[in-house]
Coordinates of C-alpha atoms in Angstrom, one line a residue:
X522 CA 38.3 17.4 -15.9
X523 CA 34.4 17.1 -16.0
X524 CA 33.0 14.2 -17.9
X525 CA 29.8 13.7 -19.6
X526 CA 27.4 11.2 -20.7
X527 CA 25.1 10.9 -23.5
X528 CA 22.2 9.1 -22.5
X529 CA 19.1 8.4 -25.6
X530 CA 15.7 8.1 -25.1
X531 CA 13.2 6.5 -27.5
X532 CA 9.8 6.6 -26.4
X533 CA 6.4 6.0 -28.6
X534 CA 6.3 9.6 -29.6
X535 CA 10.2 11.0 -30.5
X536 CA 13.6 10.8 -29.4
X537 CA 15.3 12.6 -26.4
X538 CA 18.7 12.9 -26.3
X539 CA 20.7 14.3 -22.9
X540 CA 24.3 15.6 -22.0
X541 CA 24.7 15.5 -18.2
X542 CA 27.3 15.7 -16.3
X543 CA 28.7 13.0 -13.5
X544 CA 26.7 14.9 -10.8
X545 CA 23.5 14.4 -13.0
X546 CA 22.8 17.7 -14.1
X547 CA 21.8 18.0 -17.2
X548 CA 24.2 20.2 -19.4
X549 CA 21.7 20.0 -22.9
X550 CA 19.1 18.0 -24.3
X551 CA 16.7 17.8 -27.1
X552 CA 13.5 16.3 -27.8
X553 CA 12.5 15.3 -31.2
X554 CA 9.2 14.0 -32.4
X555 CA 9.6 10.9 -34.8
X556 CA 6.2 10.6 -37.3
X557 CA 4.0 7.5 -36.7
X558 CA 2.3 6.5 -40.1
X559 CA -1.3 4.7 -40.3
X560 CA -1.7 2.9 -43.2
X561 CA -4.5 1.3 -42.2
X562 CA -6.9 2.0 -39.1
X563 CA -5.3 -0.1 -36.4
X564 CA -1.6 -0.7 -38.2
X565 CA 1.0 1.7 -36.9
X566 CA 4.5 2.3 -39.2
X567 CA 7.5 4.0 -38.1
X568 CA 9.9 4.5 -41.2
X569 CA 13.3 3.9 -40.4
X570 CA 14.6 7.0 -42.5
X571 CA 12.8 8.8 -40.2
X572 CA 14.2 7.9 -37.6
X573 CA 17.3 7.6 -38.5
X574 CA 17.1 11.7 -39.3
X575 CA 15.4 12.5 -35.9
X576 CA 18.2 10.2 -33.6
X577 CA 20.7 12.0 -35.3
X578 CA 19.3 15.3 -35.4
X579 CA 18.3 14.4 -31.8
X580 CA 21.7 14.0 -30.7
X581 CA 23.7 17.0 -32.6
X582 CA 21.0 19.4 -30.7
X583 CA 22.2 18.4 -27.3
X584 CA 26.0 18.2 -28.1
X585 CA 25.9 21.5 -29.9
X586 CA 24.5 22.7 -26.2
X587 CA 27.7 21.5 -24.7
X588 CA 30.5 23.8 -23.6
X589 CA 32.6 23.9 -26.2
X590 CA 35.6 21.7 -28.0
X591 CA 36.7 20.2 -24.7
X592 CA 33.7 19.0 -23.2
X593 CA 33.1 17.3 -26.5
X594 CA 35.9 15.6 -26.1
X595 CA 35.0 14.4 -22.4
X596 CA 32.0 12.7 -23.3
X597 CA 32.7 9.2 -21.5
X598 CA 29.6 7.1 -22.9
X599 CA 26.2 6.9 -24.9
X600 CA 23.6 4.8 -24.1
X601 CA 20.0 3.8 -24.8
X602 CA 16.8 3.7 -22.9
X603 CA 14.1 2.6 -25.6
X604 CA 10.3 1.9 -25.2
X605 CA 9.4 -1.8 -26.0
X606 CA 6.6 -2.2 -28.1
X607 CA 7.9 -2.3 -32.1
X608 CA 8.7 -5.6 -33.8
X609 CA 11.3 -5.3 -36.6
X610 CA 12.2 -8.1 -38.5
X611 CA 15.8 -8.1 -40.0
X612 CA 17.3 -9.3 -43.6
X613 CA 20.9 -11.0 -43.3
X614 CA 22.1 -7.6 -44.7
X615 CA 20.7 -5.6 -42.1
X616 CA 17.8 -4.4 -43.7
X617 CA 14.1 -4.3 -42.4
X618 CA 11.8 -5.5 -45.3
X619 CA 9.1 -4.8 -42.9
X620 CA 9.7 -1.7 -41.5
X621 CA 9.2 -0.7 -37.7
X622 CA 5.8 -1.9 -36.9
X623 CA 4.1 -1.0 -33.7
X624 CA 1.2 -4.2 -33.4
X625 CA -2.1 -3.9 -32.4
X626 CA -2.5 -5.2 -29.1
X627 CA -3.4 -9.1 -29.6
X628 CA -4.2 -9.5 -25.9
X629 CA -8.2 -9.7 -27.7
X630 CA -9.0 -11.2 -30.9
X631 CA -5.5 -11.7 -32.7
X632 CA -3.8 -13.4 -29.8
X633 CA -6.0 -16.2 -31.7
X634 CA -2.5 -16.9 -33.4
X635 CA -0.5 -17.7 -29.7
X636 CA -3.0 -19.3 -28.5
X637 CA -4.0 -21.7 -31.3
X638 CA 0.0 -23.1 -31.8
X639 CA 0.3 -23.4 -27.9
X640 CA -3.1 -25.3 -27.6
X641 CA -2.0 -27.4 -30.6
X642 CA 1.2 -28.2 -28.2
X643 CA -0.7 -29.5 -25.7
X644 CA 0.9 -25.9 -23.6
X645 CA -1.7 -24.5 -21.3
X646 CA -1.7 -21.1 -20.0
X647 CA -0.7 -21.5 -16.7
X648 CA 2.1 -23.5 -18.0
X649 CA 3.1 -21.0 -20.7
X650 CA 2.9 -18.5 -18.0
X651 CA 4.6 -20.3 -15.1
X652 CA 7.2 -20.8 -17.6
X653 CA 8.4 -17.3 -19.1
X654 CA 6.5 -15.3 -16.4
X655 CA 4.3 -13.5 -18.2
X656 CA 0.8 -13.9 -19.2
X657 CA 0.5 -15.4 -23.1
X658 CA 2.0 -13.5 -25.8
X659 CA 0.7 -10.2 -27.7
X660 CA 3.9 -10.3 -29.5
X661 CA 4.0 -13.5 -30.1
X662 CA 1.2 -13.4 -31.9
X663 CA 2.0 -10.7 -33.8
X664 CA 4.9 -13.0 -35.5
X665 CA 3.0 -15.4 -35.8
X666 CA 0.5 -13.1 -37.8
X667 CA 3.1 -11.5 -39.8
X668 CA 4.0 -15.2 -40.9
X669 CA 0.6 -16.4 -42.0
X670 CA -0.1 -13.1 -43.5
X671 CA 3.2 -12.4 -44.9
X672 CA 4.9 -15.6 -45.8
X673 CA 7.2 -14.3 -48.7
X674 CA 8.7 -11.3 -47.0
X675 CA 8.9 -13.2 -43.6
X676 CA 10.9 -15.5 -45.5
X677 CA 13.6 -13.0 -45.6
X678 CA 13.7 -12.0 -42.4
X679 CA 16.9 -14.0 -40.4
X680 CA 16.2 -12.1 -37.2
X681 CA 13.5 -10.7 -34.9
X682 CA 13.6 -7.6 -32.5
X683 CA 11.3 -6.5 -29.9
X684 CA 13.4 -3.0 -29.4
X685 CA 15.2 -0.5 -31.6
X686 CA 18.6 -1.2 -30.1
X687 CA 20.2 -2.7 -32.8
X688 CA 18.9 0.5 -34.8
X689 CA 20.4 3.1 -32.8
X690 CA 23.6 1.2 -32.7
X691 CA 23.8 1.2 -36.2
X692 CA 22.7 4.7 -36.7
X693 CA 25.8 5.9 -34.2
X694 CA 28.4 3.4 -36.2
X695 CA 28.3 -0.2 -34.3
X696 CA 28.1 -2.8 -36.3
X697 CA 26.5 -4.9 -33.1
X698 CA 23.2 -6.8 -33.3
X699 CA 22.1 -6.9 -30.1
X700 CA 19.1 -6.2 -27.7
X701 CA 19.2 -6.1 -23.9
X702 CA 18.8 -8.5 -21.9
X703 CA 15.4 -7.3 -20.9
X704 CA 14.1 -7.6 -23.5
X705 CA 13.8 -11.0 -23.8
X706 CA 11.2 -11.5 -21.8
X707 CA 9.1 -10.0 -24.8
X708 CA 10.2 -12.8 -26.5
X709 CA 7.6 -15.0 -25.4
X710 CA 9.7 -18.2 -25.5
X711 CA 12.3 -17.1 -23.3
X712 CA 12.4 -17.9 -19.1
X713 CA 14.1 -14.0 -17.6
X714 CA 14.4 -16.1 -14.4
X715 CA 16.4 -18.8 -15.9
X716 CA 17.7 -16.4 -18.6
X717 CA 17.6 -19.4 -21.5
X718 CA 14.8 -20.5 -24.0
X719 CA 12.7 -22.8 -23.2
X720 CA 12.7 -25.5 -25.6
X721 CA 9.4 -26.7 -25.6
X722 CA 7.7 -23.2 -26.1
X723 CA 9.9 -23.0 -28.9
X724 CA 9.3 -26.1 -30.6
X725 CA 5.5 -25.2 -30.1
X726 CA 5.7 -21.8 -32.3
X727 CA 8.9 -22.9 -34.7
X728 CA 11.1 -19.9 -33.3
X729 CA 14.5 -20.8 -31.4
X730 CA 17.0 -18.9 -29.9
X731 CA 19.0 -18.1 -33.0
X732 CA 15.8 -16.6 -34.7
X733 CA 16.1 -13.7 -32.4
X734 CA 19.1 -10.6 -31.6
X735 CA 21.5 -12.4 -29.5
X736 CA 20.9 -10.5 -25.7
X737 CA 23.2 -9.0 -23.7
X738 CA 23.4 -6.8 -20.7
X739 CA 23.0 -3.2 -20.2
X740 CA 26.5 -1.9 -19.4
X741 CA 28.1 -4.2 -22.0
X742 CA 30.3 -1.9 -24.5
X743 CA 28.8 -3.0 -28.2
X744 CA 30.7 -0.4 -30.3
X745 CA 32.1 2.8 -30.7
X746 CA 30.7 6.3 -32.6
X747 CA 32.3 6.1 -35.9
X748 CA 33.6 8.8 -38.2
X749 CA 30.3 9.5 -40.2
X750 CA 28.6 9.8 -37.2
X751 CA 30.5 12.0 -35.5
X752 CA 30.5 14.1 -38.3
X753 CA 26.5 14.0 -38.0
X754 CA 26.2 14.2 -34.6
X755 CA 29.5 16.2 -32.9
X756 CA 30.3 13.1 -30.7
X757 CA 33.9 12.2 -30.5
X758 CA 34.8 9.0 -33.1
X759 CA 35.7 6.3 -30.8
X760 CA 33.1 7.1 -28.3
X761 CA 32.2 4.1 -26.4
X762 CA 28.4 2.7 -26.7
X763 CA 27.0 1.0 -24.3
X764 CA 23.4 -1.2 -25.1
X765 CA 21.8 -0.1 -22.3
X766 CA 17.7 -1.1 -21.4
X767 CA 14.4 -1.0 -21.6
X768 CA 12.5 2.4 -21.0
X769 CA 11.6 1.4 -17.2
X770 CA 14.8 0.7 -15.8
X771 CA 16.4 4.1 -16.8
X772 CA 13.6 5.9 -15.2
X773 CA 14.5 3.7 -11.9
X774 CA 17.8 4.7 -11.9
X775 CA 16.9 8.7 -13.1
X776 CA 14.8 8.5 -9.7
X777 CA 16.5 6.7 -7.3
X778 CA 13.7 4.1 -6.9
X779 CA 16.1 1.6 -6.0
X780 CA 15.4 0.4 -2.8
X781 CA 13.0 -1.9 -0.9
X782 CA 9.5 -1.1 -1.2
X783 CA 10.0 1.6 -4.0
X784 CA 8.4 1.4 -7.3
X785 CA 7.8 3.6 -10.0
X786 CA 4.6 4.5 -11.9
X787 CA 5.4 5.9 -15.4
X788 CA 2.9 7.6 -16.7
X789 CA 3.6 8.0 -20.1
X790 CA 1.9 6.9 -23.5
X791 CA 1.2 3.8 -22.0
X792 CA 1.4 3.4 -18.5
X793 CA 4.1 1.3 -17.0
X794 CA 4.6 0.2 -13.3
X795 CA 8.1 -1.1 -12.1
X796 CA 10.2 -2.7 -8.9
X797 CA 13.6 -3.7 -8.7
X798 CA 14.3 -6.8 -7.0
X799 CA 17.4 -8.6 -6.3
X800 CA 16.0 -11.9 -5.7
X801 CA 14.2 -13.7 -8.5
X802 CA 12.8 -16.4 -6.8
X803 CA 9.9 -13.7 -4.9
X804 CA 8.3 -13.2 -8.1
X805 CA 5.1 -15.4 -8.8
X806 CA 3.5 -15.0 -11.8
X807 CA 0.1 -14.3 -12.1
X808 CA -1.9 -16.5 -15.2
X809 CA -4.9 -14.1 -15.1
X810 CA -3.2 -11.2 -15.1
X811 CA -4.9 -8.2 -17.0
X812 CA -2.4 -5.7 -17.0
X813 CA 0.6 -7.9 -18.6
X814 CA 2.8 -8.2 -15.6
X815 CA 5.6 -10.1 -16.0
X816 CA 9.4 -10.5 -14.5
X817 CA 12.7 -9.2 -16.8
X818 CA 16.4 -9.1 -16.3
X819 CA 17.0 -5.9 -15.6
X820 CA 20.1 -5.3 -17.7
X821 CA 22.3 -5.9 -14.7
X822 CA 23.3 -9.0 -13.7
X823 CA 21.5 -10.5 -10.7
X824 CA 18.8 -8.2 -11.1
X825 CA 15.0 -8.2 -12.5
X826 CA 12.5 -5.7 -12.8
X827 CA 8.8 -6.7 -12.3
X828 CA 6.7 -4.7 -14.3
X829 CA 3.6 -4.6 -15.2
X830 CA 1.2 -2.0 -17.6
X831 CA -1.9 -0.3 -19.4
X832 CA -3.0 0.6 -22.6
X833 CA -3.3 4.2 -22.3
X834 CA -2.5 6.6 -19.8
X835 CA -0.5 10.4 -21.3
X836 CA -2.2 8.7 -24.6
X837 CA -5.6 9.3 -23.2
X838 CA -4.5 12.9 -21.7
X839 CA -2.9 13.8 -25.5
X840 CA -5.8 12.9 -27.1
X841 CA -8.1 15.0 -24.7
X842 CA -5.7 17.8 -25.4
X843 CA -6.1 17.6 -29.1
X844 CA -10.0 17.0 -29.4
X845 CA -11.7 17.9 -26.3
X846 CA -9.1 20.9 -24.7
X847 CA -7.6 22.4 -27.4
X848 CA -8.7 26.6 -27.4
X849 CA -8.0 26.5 -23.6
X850 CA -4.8 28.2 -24.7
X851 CA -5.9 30.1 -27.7
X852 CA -5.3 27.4 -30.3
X853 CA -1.4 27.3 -29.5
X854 CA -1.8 23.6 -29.6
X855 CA 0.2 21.7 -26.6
X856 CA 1.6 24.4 -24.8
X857 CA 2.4 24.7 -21.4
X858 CA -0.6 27.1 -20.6
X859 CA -2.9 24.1 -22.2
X860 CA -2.1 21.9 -19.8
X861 CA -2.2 24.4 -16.8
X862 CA -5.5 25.1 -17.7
X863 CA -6.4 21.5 -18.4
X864 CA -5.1 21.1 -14.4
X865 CA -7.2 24.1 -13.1
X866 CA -10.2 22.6 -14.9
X867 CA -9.8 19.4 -13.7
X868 CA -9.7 20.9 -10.1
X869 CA -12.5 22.7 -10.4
X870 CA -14.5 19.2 -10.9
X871 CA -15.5 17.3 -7.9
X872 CA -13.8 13.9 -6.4
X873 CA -15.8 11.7 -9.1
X874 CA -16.0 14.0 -12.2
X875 CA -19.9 14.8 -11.6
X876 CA -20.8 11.1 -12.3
X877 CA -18.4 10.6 -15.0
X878 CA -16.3 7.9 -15.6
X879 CA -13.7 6.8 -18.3
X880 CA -11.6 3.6 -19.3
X881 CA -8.3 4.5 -20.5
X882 CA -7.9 1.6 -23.3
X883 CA -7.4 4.4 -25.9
X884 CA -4.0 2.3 -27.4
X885 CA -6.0 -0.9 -27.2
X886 CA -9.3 0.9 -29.1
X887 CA -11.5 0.4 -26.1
X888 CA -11.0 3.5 -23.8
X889 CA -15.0 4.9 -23.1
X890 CA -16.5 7.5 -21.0
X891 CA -19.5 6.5 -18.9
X892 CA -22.0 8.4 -17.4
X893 CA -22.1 11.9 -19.8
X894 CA -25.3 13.3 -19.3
X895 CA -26.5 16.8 -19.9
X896 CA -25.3 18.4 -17.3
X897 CA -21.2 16.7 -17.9
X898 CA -19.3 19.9 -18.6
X899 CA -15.4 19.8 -20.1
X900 CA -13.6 20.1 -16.6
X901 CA -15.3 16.7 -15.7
X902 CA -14.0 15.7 -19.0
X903 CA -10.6 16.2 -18.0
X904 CA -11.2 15.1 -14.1
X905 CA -12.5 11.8 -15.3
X906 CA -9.5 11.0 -17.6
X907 CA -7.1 11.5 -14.8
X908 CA -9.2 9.6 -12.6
X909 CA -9.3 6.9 -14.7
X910 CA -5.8 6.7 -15.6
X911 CA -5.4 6.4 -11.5
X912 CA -8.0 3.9 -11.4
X913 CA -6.3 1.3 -13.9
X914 CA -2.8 1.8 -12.5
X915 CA -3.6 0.8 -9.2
X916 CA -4.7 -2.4 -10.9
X917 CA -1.3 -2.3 -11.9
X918 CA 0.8 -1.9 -8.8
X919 CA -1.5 -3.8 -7.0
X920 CA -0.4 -7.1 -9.0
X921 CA 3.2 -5.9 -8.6
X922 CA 3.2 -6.2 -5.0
X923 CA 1.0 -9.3 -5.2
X924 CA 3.6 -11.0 -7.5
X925 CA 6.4 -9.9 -5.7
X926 CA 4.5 -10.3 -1.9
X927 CA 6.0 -6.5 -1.3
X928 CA 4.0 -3.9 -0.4
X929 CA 4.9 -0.5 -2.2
X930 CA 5.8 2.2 0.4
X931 CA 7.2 5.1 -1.1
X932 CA 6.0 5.2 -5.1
X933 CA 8.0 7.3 -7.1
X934 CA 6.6 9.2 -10.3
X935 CA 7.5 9.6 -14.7
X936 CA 5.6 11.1 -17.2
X937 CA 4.7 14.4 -18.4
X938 CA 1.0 14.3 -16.4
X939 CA 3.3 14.1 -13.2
X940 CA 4.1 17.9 -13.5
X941 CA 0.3 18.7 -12.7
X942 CA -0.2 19.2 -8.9
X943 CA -4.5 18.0 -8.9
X944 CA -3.5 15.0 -10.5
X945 CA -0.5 13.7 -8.0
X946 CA -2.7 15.0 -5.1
X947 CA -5.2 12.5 -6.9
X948 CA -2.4 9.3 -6.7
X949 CA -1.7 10.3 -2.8
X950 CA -5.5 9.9 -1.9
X951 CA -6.8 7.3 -4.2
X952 CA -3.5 4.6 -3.4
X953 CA -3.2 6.0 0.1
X954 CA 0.5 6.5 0.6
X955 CA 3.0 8.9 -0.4
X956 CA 4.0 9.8 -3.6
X957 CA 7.4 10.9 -4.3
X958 CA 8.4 13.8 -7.2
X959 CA 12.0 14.1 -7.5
X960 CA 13.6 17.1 -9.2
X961 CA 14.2 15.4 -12.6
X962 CA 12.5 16.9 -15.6
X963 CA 9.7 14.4 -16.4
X964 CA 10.6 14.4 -20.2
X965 CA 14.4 13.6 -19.8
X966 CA 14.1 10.8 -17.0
X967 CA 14.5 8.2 -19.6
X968 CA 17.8 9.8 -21.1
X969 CA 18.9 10.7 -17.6
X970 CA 18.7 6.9 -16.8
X971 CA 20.6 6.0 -19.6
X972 CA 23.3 8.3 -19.1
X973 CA 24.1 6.9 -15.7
X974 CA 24.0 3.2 -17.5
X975 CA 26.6 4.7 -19.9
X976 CA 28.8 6.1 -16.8
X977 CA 28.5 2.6 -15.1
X978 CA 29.7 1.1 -18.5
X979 CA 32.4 3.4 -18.9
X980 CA 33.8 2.9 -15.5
X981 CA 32.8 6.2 -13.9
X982 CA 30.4 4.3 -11.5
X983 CA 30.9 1.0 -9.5
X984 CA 26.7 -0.4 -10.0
X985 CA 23.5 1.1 -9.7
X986 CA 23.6 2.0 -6.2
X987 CA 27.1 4.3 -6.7
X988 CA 25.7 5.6 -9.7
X989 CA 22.5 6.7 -8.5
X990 CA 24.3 8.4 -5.3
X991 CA 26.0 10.5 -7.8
X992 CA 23.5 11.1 -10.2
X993 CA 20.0 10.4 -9.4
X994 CA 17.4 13.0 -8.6
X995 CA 16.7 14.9 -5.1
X996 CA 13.6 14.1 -3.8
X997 CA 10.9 17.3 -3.4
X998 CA 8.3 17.1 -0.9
X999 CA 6.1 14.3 -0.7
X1000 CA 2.4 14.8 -2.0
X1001 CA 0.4 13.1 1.2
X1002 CA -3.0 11.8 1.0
X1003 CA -6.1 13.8 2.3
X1004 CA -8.4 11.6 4.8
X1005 CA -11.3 13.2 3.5
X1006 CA -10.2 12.3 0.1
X1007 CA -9.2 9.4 0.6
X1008 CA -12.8 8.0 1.6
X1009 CA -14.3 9.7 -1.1
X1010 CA -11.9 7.7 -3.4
X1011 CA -13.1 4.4 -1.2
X1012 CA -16.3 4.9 -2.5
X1013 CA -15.7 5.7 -5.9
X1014 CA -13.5 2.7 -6.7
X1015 CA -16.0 -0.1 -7.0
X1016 CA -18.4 2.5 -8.9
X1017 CA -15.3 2.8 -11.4
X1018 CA -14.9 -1.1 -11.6
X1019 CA -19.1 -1.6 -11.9
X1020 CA -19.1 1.1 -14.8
X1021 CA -16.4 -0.9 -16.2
X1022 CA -18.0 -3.9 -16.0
X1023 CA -21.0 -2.6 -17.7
X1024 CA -18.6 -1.9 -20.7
X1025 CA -17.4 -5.8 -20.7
X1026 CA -20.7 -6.4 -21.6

């Protein structure tokens, strides 16, 4: 009999929920957008009702698409690839008297808060750094923030989370609070090499080990679908969850970027870069590091992911699509025909956008365009975003494979902006190697990824390697770089970093 497996994905916009089968096709799938609330410019809000309705909703959609009663009842697993990036802090009764908050990004002026206890410590940044691999703590801040500013509802709070895992568990009928593995990294007092606290970075801040969701691995069983939510949702009572990851490692998996020398650029709101290594001791953090790289588990024992990312890549291409682009297909707002003609006007803009550059900070509140004069038309509009978003990836990758002293052969690519043809030509010529498109749909990579966690979890698949020979994508043809682009693109990178300099000023 044919099984299937649920995989969920939560990125920064909705929820996407998959059936595929064992082979990796997918059977059914949905994709739901969750409302983000603004309260107040800069403060982002996710209500938890909300999202609640949309996982479920989410997830009845694709098992309605199933094949009838007995493919319902083969569905093996369900589990979760979900975006990092909320803080939720949780009462003893399970509630969130703060809500879902998405921080501002206290990289700048609010990482005053991290800073200022670690100094107090006597903790320096390259120690904090060399410590928990990762350059000092947006996050951390943030708590710290919430604390000062919020000392009588903090007091409530018994529990952080980084991740919506314990959420969705809860949602589907688990009584588990837990959060992967990964995700403890975003602690900020917590060593993903060493996979314990470290003491001293949490005597410096006042959070220990118990003030956060216990952590446990991706594959780990954590519940089962009870009976009110299989009444919501069509899935089987008794169906097995498994916690799964992060929103990186599913799209690893989904690809088959598992080797030596892959890595995978994703993309999507924000731009994410990712390698899977087997042996921790390569990775050497960097304490200058611009683009937040930093070393995880990666949900599977004995194995990390170094990642590393931007504030604003399919962000910066929504946004253009919204304000800039948006009659190009008669005012159907976000259609496919809008972003095919976004593509053919972006191709019909030279290599350099006619002078015009842009910085694609748009999540951080810093993203500009340089260089509009009067003769900058809309196609070098939409050139110069895509060129930008290149421009501050490479960044990206190239403190990957400084950090990991690996050079990235074969790069792998996520992300709805991947489906456009001038913009992958774009990758192949400015990074000068090969990018790879496999044939998985760009907007279900994440839930593909977490379906094959689910099958691992469930038994259906030895590791990562046996489930990505049975599930993960075929690779299309290469995209190759273009000499003559390619020196164009030599030249145009240092103008890109000048310009950009100019704005630090």
């Amino acid at each position: 009999m044919t099984k299937y497996l649920i995989g969920i994905d939560r990125g920064h916009s909705g929820v996407r929920a998959g059936c595929f089968d064992t082979q990796g096709r997918l059977v059914s799938g949905a994709n739901i957008d969750v409302p983000i609330h603004e309260p107040q410019p800069g403060q982002s809000v996710c209500r938890p009702e909300e999202l609640t309705a949309r996982i479920l909703q989410a997830v009845k959609t694709a098992v309605d698409g199933l094949p009838g009663p007995d493919a319902r009842r083969a569905i093996a697993g369900v589990s979760f690839s979900i975006a990092g990036g909320p803080l939720i802090g949780y009462a003893q009764d399970g509630s969130m008297p703060l809500g879902i908050i998405f921080p501002g990004d206290c990289r700048r002026a609010d990482f005053f808060y991290a800073s200022k206890a670690l100094e107090a410590a006597g903790i320096s940044v390259e120690e904090y750094t060399a410590a928990v691999t990762t350059p000092v703590p947006w996050m951390l801040s943030n708590i710290l923030y919430l604390r000062d500013r919020f000392p009588g509802i903090c007091g409530k709070i018994t529990r952080w989370a980084v991740s919506e895992h314990a959420l969705f568990l809860r949602v589907l009928g688990s009584g588990s609070m837990w959060e992967t593995e990964c995700r403890g990294s975003m602690h900020f007092n917590y060593d993903p090499i060493a996979r314990k606290y470290v003491e001293r970075i949490c005597d410096a801040v006042d959070l220990r080990q118990d003030d956060f969701l216990p952590l446990r691995y991706a594959d780990e069983c954590c519940g089962r679908v009870s009976a009110q939510a299989a009444d919501a949702t069509g899935v089987p009572a008794g169906t097995p969850l498994f916690l799964g990851t992060n929103d990186m490692i599913p799209h690893v998996l989904a690809h088959g970027a598992i080797g030596e020398g892959c890595a995978i650029a994703n993309y999507g709101t924000f731009g994410s870069t990712g390698m899977r290594i087997t042996d921790a001791a390569r990775f050497r953090p960097l304490p200058n590091s611009k683009y937040s790289l930093h070393a995880t588990g990666g949900g599977f024992r004995d194995d990390w992911q170094i990642s590393s990312s931007v504030n604003g890549c399919g962000a910066s291409y929504a946004w253009l699509s919204r304000n800039v682009c948006a009659g190009l297909d008669g005012g159907r707002g976000g259609s496919p025909e809008l972003y095919a003609a976004m593509n053919r006007a972006a191709g019909s803009s030279p290599i350099g956008a006619n002078g015009l550059y842009y910085y694609p900070d748009i999540i951080g509140g810093q993203a500009a365009f340089l260089g509009i004069g009067t003769h900058t038309a809309m196609p070098d509009m939409v050139r110069a975003v895509l060129e930008g978003m290149a421009f501050e990836m490479l960044g990206a990758l190239r403190e990957v494979e400084t950090s990991t002293g690996t050079a990235i052969q074969r790069l792998f690519v996520a992300g709805g902006v991947t489906k456009a043809d001038v913009f992958m030509q774009m990758l192949a010529d400015l990074y000068q190697m090969d990018i790879v498109r496999s044939d998985v749909d760009p907007d279900m990579a994440g839930a593909k990824g977490a379906a094959m966690i689910a099958g691992i979890g469930a038994g259906l698949f030895r590791d990562i390697s046996d489930a990505a020979s049975h599930m993960a994508g075929r690779e299309g043809a290469s995209v190759h770089p273009i000499p003559s682009h390619v020196e164009q693109y030599r030249r145009q990178l240092p103008i890109w970093h000048s310009r950009l300099r100019q704005l630090a000023r």
